[in-house]
Short mmCIF file of C-alpha atoms in Angstrom, two decimals:
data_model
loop_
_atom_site.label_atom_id
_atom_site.label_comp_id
_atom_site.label_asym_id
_atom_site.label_seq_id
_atom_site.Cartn_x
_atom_site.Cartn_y
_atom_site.Cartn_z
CA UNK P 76 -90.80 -52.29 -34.34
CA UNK P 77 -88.74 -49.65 -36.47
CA UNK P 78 -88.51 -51.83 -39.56
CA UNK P 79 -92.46 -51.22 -39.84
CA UNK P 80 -93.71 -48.83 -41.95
CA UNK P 81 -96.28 -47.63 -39.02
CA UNK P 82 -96.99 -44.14 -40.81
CA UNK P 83 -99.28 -45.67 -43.53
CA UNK P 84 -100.73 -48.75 -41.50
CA UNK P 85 -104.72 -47.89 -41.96
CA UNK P 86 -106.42 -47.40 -44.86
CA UNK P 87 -107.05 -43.50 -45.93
CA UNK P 88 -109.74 -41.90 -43.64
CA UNK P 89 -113.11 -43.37 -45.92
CA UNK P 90 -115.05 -40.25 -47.63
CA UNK P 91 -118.17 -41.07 -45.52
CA UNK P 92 -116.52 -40.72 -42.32
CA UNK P 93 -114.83 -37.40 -42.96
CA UNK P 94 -118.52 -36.49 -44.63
CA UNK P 95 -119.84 -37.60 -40.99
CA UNK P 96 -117.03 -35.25 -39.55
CA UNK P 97 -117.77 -32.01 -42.09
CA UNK P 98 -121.30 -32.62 -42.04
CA UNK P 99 -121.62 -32.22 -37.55
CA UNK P 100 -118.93 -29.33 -37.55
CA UNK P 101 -120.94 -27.49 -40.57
CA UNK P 102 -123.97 -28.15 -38.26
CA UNK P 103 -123.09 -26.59 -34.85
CA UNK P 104 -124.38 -23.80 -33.32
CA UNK P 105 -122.30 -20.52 -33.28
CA UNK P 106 -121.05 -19.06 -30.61
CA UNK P 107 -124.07 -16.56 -29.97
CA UNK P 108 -126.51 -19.45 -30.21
CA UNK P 109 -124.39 -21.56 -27.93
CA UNK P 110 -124.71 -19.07 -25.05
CA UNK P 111 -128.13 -18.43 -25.38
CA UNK P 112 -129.03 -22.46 -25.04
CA UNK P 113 -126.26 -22.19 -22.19
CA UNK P 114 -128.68 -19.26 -20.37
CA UNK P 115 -132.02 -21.42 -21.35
CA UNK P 116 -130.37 -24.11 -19.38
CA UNK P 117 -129.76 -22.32 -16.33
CA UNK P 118 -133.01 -20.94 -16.03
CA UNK P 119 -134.81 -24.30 -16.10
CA UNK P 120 -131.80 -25.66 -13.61
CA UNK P 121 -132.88 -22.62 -11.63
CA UNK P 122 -136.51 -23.91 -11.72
CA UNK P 123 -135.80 -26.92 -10.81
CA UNK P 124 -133.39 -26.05 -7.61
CA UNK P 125 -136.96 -24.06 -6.99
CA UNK P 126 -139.09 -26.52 -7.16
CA UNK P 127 -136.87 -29.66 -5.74
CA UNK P 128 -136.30 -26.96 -2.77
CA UNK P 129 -139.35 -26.12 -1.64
CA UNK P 130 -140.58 -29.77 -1.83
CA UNK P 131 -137.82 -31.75 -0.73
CA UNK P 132 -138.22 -33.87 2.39
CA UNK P 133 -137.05 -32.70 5.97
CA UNK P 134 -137.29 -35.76 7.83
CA UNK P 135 -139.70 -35.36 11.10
CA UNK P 136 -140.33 -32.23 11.81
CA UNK P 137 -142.39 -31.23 15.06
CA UNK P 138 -143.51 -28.07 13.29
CA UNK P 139 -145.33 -29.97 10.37
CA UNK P 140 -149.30 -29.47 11.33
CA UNK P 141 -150.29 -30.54 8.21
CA UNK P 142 -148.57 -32.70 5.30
CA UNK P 143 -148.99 -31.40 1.96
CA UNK P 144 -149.36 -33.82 -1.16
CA UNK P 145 -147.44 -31.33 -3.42
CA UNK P 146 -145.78 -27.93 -3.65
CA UNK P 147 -145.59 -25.57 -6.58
CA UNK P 148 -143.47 -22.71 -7.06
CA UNK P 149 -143.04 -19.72 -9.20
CA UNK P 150 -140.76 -16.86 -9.43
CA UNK P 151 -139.96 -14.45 -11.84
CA UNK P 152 -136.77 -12.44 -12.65
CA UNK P 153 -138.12 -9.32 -11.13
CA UNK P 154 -137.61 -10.80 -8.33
CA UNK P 155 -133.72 -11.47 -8.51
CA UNK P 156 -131.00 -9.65 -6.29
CA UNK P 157 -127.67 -10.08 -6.72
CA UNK P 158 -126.42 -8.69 -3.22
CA UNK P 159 -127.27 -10.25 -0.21
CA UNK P 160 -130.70 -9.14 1.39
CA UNK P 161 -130.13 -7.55 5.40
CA UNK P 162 -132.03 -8.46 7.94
CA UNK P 163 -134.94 -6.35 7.67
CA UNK P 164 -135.13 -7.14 3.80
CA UNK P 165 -135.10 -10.53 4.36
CA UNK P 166 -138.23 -9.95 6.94
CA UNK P 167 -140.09 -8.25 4.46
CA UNK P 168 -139.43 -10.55 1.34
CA UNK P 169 -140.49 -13.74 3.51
CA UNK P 170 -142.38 -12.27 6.69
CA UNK P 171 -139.21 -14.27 8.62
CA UNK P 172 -136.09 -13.01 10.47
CA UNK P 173 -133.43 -15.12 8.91
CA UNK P 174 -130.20 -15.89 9.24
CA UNK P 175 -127.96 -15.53 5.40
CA UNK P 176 -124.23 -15.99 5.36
CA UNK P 177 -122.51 -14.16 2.42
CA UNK P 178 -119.26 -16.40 1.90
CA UNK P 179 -118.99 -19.89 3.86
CA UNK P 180 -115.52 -21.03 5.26
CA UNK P 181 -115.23 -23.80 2.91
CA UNK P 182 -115.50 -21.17 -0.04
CA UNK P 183 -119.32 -21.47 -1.44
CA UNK P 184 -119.78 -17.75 -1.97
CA UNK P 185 -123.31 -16.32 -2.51
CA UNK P 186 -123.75 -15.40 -6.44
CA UNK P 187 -127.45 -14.55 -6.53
CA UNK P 188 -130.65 -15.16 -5.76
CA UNK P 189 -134.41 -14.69 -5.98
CA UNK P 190 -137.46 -14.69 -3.88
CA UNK P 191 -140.53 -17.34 -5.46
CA UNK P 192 -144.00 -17.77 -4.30
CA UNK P 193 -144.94 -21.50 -3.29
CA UNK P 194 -148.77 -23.19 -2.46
CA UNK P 195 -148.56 -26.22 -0.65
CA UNK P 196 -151.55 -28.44 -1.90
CA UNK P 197 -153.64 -31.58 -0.46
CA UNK P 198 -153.95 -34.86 -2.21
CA UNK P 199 -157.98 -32.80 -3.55
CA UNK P 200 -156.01 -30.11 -5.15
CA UNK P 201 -156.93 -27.77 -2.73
CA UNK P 202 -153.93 -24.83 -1.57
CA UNK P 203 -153.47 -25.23 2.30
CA UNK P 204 -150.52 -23.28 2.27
CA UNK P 205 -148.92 -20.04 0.56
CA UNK P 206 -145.52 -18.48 1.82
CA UNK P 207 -142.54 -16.95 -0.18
CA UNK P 208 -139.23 -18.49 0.24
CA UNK P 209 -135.53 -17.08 -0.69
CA UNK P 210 -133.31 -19.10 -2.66
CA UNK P 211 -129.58 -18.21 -3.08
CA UNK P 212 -126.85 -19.42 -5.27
CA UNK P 213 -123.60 -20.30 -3.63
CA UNK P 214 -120.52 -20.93 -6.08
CA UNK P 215 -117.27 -22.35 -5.85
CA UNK P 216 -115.16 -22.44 -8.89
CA UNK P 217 -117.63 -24.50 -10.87
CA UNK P 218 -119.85 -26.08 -8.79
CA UNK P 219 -122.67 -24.60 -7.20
CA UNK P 220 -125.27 -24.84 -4.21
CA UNK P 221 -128.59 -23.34 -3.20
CA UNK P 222 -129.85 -22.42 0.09
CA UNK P 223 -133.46 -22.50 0.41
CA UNK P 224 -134.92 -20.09 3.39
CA UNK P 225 -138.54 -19.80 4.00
CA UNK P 226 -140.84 -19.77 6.81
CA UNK P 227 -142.06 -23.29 8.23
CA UNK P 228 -144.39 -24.71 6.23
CA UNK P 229 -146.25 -27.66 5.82
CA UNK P 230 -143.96 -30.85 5.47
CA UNK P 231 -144.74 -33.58 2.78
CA UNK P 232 -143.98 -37.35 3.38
CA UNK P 233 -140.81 -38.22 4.76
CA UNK P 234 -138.49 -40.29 1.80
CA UNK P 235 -135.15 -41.60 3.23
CA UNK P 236 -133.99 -38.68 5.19
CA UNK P 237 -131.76 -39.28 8.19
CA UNK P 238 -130.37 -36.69 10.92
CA UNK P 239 -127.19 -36.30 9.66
CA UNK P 240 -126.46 -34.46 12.80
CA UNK P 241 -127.41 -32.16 15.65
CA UNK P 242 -126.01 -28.46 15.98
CA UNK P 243 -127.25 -26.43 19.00
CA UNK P 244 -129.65 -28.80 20.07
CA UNK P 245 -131.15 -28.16 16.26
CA UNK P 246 -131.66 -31.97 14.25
CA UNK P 247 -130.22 -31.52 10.71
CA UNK P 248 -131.42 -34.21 8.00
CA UNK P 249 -130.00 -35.65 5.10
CA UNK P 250 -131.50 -36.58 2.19
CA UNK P 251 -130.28 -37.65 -1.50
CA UNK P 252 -131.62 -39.06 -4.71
CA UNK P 253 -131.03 -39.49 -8.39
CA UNK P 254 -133.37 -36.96 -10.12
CA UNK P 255 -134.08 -38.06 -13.92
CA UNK P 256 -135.56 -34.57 -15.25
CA UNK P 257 -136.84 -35.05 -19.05
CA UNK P 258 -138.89 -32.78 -21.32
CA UNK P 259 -142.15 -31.67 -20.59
CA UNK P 260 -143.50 -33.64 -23.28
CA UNK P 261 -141.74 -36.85 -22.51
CA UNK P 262 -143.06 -39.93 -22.38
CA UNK P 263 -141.70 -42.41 -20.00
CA UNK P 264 -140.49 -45.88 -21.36
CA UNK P 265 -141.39 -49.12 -19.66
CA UNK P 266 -137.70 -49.39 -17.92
CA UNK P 267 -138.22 -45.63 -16.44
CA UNK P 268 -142.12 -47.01 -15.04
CA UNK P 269 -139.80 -49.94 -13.53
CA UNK P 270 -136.54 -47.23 -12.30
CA UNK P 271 -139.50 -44.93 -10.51
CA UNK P 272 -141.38 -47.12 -9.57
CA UNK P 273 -138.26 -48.55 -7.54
CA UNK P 274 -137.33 -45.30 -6.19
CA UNK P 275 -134.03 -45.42 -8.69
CA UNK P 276 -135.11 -42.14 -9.97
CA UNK P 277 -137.54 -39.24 -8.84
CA UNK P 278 -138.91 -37.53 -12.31
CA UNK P 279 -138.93 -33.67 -12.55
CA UNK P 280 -140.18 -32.83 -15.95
CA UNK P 281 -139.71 -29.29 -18.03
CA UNK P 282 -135.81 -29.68 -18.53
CA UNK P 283 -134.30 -29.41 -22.42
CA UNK P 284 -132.68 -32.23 -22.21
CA UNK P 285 -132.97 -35.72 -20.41
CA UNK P 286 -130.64 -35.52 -17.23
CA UNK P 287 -129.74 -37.44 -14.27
CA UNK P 288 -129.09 -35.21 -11.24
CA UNK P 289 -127.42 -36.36 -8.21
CA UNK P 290 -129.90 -34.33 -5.66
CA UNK P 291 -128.73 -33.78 -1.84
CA UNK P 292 -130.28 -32.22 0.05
CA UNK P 293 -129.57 -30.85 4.24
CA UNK P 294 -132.58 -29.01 6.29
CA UNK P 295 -133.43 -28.03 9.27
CA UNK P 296 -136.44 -25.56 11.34
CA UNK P 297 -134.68 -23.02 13.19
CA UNK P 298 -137.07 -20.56 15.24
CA UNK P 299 -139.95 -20.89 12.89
CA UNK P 300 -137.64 -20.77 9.77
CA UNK P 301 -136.87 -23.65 7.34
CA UNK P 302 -133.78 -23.63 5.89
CA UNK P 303 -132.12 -26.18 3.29
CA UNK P 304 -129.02 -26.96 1.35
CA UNK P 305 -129.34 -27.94 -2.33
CA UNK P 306 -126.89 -29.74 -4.04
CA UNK P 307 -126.88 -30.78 -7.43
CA UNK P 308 -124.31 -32.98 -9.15
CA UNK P 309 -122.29 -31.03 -6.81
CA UNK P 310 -118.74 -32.19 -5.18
CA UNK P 311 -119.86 -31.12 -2.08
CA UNK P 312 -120.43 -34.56 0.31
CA UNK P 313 -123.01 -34.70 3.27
CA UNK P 314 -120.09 -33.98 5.46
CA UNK P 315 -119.49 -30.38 3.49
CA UNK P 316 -123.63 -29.76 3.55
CA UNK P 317 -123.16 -29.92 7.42
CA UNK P 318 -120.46 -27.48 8.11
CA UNK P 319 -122.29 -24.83 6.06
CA UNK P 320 -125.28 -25.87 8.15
CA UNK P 321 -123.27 -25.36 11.54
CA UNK P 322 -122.36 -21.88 9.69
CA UNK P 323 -125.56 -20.82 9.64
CA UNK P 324 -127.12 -22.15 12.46
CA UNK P 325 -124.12 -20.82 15.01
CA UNK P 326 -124.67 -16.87 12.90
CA UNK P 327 -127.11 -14.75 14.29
CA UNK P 328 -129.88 -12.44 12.35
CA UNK P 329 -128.01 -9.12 10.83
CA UNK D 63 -112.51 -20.60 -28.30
CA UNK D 64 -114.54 -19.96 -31.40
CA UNK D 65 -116.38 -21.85 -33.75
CA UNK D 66 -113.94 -22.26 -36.31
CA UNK D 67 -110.69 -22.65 -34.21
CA UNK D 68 -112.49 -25.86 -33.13
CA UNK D 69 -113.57 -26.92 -36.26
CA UNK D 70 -110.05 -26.51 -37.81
CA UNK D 71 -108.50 -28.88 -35.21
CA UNK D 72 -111.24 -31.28 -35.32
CA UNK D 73 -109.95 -31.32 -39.23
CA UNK D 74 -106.70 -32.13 -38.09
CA UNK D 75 -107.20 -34.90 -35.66
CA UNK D 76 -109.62 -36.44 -38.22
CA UNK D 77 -107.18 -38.91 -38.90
CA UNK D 78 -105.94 -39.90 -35.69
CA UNK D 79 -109.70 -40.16 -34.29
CA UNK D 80 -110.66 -42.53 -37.43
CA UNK D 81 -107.33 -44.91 -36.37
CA UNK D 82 -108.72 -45.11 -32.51
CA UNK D 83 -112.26 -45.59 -33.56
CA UNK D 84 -111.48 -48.46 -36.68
CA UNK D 85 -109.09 -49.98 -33.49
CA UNK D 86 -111.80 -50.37 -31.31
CA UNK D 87 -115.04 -50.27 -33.32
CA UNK D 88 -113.90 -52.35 -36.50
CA UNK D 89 -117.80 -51.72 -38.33
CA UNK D 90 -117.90 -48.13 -40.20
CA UNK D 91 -121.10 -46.92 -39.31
CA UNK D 92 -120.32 -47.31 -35.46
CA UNK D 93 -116.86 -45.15 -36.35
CA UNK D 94 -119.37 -42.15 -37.88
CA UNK D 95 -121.27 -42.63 -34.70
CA UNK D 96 -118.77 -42.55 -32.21
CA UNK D 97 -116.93 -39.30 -34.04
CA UNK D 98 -120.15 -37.43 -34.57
CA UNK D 99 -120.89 -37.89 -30.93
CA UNK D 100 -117.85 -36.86 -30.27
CA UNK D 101 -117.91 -33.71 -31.69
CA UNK D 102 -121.04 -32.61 -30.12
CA UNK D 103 -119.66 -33.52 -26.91
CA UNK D 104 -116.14 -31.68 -27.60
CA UNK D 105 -117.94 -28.77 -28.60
CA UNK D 106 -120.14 -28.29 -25.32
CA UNK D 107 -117.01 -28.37 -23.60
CA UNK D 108 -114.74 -26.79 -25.18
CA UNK D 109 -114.53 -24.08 -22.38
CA UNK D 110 -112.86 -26.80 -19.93
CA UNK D 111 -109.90 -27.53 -22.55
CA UNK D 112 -106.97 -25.12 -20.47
CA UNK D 113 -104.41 -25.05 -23.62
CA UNK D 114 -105.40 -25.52 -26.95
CA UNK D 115 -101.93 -27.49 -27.59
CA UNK D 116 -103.68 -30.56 -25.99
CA UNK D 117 -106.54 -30.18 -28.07
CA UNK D 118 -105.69 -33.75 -30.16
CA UNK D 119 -105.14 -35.14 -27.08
CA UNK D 120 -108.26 -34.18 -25.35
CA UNK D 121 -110.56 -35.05 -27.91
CA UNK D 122 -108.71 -38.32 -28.65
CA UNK D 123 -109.95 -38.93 -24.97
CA UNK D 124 -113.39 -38.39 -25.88
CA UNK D 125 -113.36 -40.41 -28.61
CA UNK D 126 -111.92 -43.24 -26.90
CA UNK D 127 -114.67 -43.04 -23.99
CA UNK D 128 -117.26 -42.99 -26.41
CA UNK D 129 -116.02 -45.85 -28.39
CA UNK D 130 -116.17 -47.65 -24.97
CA UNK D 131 -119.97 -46.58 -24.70
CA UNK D 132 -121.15 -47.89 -27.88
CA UNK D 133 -119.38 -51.37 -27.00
CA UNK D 134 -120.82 -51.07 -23.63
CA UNK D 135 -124.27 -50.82 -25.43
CA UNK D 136 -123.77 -53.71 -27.26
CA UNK D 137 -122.78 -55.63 -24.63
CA UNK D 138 -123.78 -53.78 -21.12
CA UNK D 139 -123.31 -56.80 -18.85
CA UNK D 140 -119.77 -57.62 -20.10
CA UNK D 141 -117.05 -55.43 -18.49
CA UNK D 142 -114.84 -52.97 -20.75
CA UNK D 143 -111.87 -55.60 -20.57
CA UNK D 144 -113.71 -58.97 -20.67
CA UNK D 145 -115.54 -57.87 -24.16
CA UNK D 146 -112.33 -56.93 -25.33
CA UNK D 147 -110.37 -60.00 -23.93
CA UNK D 148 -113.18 -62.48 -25.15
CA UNK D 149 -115.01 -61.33 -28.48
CA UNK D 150 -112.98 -59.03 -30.02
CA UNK D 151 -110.19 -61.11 -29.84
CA UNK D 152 -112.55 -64.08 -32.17
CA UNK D 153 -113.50 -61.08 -34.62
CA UNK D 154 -109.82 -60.17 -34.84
CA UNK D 155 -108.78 -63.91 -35.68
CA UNK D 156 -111.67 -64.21 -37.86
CA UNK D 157 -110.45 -60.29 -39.83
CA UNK D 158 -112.62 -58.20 -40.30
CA UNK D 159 -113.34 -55.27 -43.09
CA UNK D 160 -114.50 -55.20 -46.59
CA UNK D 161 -113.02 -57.96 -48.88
CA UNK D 162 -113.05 -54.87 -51.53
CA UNK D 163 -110.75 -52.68 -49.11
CA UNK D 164 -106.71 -52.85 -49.42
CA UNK D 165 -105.06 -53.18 -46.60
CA UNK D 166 -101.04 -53.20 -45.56
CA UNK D 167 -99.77 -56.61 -44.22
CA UNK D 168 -98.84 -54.79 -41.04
CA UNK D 169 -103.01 -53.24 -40.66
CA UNK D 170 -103.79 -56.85 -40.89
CA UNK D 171 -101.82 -58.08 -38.35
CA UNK D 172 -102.64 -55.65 -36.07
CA UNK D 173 -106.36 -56.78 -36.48
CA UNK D 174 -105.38 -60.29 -34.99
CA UNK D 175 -104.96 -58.63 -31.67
CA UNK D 176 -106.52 -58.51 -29.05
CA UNK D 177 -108.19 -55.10 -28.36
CA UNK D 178 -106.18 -53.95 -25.31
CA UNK D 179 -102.94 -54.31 -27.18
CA UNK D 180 -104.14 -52.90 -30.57
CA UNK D 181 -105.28 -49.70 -29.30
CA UNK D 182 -102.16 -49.25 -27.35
CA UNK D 183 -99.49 -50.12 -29.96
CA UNK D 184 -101.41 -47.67 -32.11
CA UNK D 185 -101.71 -44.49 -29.70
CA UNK D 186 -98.25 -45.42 -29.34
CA UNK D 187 -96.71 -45.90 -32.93
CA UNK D 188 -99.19 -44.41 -34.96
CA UNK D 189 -100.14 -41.36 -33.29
CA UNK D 190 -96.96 -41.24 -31.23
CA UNK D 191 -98.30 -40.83 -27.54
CA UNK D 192 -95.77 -41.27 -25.02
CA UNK D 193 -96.64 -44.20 -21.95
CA UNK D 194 -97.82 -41.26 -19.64
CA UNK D 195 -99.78 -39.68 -22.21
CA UNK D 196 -101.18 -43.16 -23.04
CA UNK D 197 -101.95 -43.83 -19.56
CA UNK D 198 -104.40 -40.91 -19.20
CA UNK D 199 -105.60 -41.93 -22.37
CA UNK D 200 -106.65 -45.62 -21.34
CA UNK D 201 -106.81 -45.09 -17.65
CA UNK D 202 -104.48 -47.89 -17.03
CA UNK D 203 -101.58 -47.54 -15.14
CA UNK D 204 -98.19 -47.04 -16.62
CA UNK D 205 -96.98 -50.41 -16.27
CA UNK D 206 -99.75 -51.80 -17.57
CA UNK D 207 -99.28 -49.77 -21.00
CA UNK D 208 -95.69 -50.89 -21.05
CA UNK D 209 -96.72 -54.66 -20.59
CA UNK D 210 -99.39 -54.22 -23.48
CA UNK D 211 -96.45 -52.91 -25.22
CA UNK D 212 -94.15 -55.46 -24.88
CA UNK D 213 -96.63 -58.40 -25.32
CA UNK D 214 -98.23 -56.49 -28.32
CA UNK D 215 -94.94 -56.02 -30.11
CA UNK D 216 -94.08 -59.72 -29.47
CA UNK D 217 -96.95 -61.38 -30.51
CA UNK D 218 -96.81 -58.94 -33.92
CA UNK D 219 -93.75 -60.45 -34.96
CA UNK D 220 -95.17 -63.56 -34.63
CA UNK D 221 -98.01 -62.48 -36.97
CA UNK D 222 -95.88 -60.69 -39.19
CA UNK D 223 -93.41 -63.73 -39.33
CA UNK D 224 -96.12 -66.01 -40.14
CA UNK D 225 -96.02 -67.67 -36.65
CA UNK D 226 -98.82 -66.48 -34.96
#
């Protein structure tokens, strides 16, 4: 292979291609832009943990009096803390005595968090339910998890959730799906009519971008409190969702 | 790091990302897709490259996966090495390229392979990637990049010799 001449093998690099390469380097966004489309994304990822939180399924739950067709929830960024809430915070941000853990064994450490208001709502549009609800950021090198905390509320229908376990007499369920969130203004295609219609994605809409999410999610009703693991896209396995639950559930209210 | 630290070493891999896209592409327009895409991609993660020494090598990576995905949308029920195995290896035999275009003997030979060993006899002797590096590269294992090696220097000769 030495006698070839490798070094001049291909043609020169043709003009349009290095015009394609000039052209999309001349075109990206600097660095300040870049970091302000990296902030707009987190805060519609934020909306979405929000929203895919406070309606996400629990499985059977003997609290549920009545099932709500959907949930919305808003929050704003008055409302953010960046230290854990105590105890008697916590009661008066959610009317709830709850039970937070700061940093889990496994690593997740809290890195923020927020209170939001959520209606529940009947199949006429009508609110039959209104309750504030905590949500926390947990982060471990680069991945990330929300907790969800807010008193028990009305339960919508149960999609493929299983008891993943049972800790202190307490049934935790399980729950994942592939979440294809698109732009508000998107229009869905005749194969994403055919993948929902399936159930191979749940749509979220009001995201920049068109994104499949990887959505787990791990709850459970603890004395009149419903709490819930959120993972997105997340390494963290059904296995990791129920040692944080055990965490929690084996704490006690400081 | 910044805007034009990137752009400078996207310059200077231009030519090694045109030799991996023509080697697996073969159609221009698919090349400027596949690099422009690439770029964008690079770009948005830039943050997760550790050492900027293995920039060439990183984006080469890139490149290579998204060469993959435009083939894969041409042809999304056919597996990554059955497409390459089966059709490329008829466009190769047929050639390929511009009648207008020059082209060295040895860049013509080349084309007569079969994918699998064309890309890896040219991360290996044109842009001088060891196995391991080549391995990562591919996502093969190590012996499998020295078999491609082997068989892809051996039928070459043949080419080159006029017997293949």
């Amino acid at each position: 292979m030495d006698e070839y001449n490798w070094k001049h093998t291909f043609p020169k690099v043709p003009e349009q291609f290095h015009e394609k390469v000039v052209s999309t380097l001349e075109n990206l966004p600097e660095e300040e832009e870049n970091e302000s489309m990296r902030i707009k994304k987190m805060a519609w990822k934020k909306r979405l943990v929000m929203v895919l939180a406070a309606t996400f399924v629990l499985g059977m739950t003997a609290f549920a009096a009545s099932r709500a067709a959907y949930t919305t929830s808003v929050s704003s960024s008055q409302n953010e803390f960046q230290t854990l809430p105590t105890a008697k915070e916590v009661k008066k941000l959610i009317g709830a005595d709850a039970k937070l853990i700061d940093s889990f064994s496994n690593g997740y450490t809290f890195a923020g968090g927020n209170v939001g208001t959520n209606s529940d709502f009947d199949e006429n549009d009508k609110v039959i339910g209104s309750y504030k609800s905590l949500y926390l950021a947990y982060n471990l090198g680069d991945d990330n998890l929300s907790m969800f905390v807010a008193p028990t509320h009305a339960a919508q229908e149960e999609v493929n959730s299983v008891q993943a376990a049972t800790i202190n007499d307490i049934p935790v369920f399980y729950s994942f799906y592939d979440n294809k969130v698109v732009p508000g203004d998107y229009v869905q295609t005749e194969q994403d009519k055919a993948d929902e219609a399936s159930g191979k994605y749940v749509f979220s809409y009001g995201s920049d971008d068109v994104e499949i999410i990887r959505v787990q999610y791990l709850g459970w009703d603890e004395d009149g409190v419903n709490y819930g693991l959120l993972a997105m896209n997340s390494t963290a396995t059904q296995e990791t969702l129920v040692q944080m639950a055990k965490e929690v559930i084996e704490s006690s209210v400081k | 790091m910044d805007k034009h630290t990137f752009t400078s070493l996207v310059l200077e891999a231009e030519p090694a990302l045109y030799h991996v896209a023509r080697s697996i592409l073969k159609d221009e327009a698919s090349c400027e897709d596949a690099v422009q895409n690439s770029i964008l991609k690079a770009y948005e993660k830039r943050s997760t490259l550790k050492e900027e020494g293995y920039f060439k090598t990183w984006l080469t990576r890139i490149m290579i996966n998204e060469c993959y995905g435009i083939l894969r949308k041409r042809r999304p029920v056919v597996s990554y090495e059955e497409y390459f195995t089966d059709q490329e290896t008829k466009e190769a035999v047929n050639g390929s390229g511009s009648p207008e275009e020059e082209y060295t003997e040895l860049y013509l030979a080349l084309e007569r392979l079969e994918l699998p060993l064309r890309i890896t006899l040219v991360l290996y002797y044109i842009e001088g990637y060891s196995v391991k590096e080549i391995r990562t590269l591919l996502k093969i294992p190590e012996g499998t990049v020295k078999s491609r090696l082997a068989t892809g220097r051996k039928r070459l000769k043949r080419i080159m010799e006029g017997e293949g």
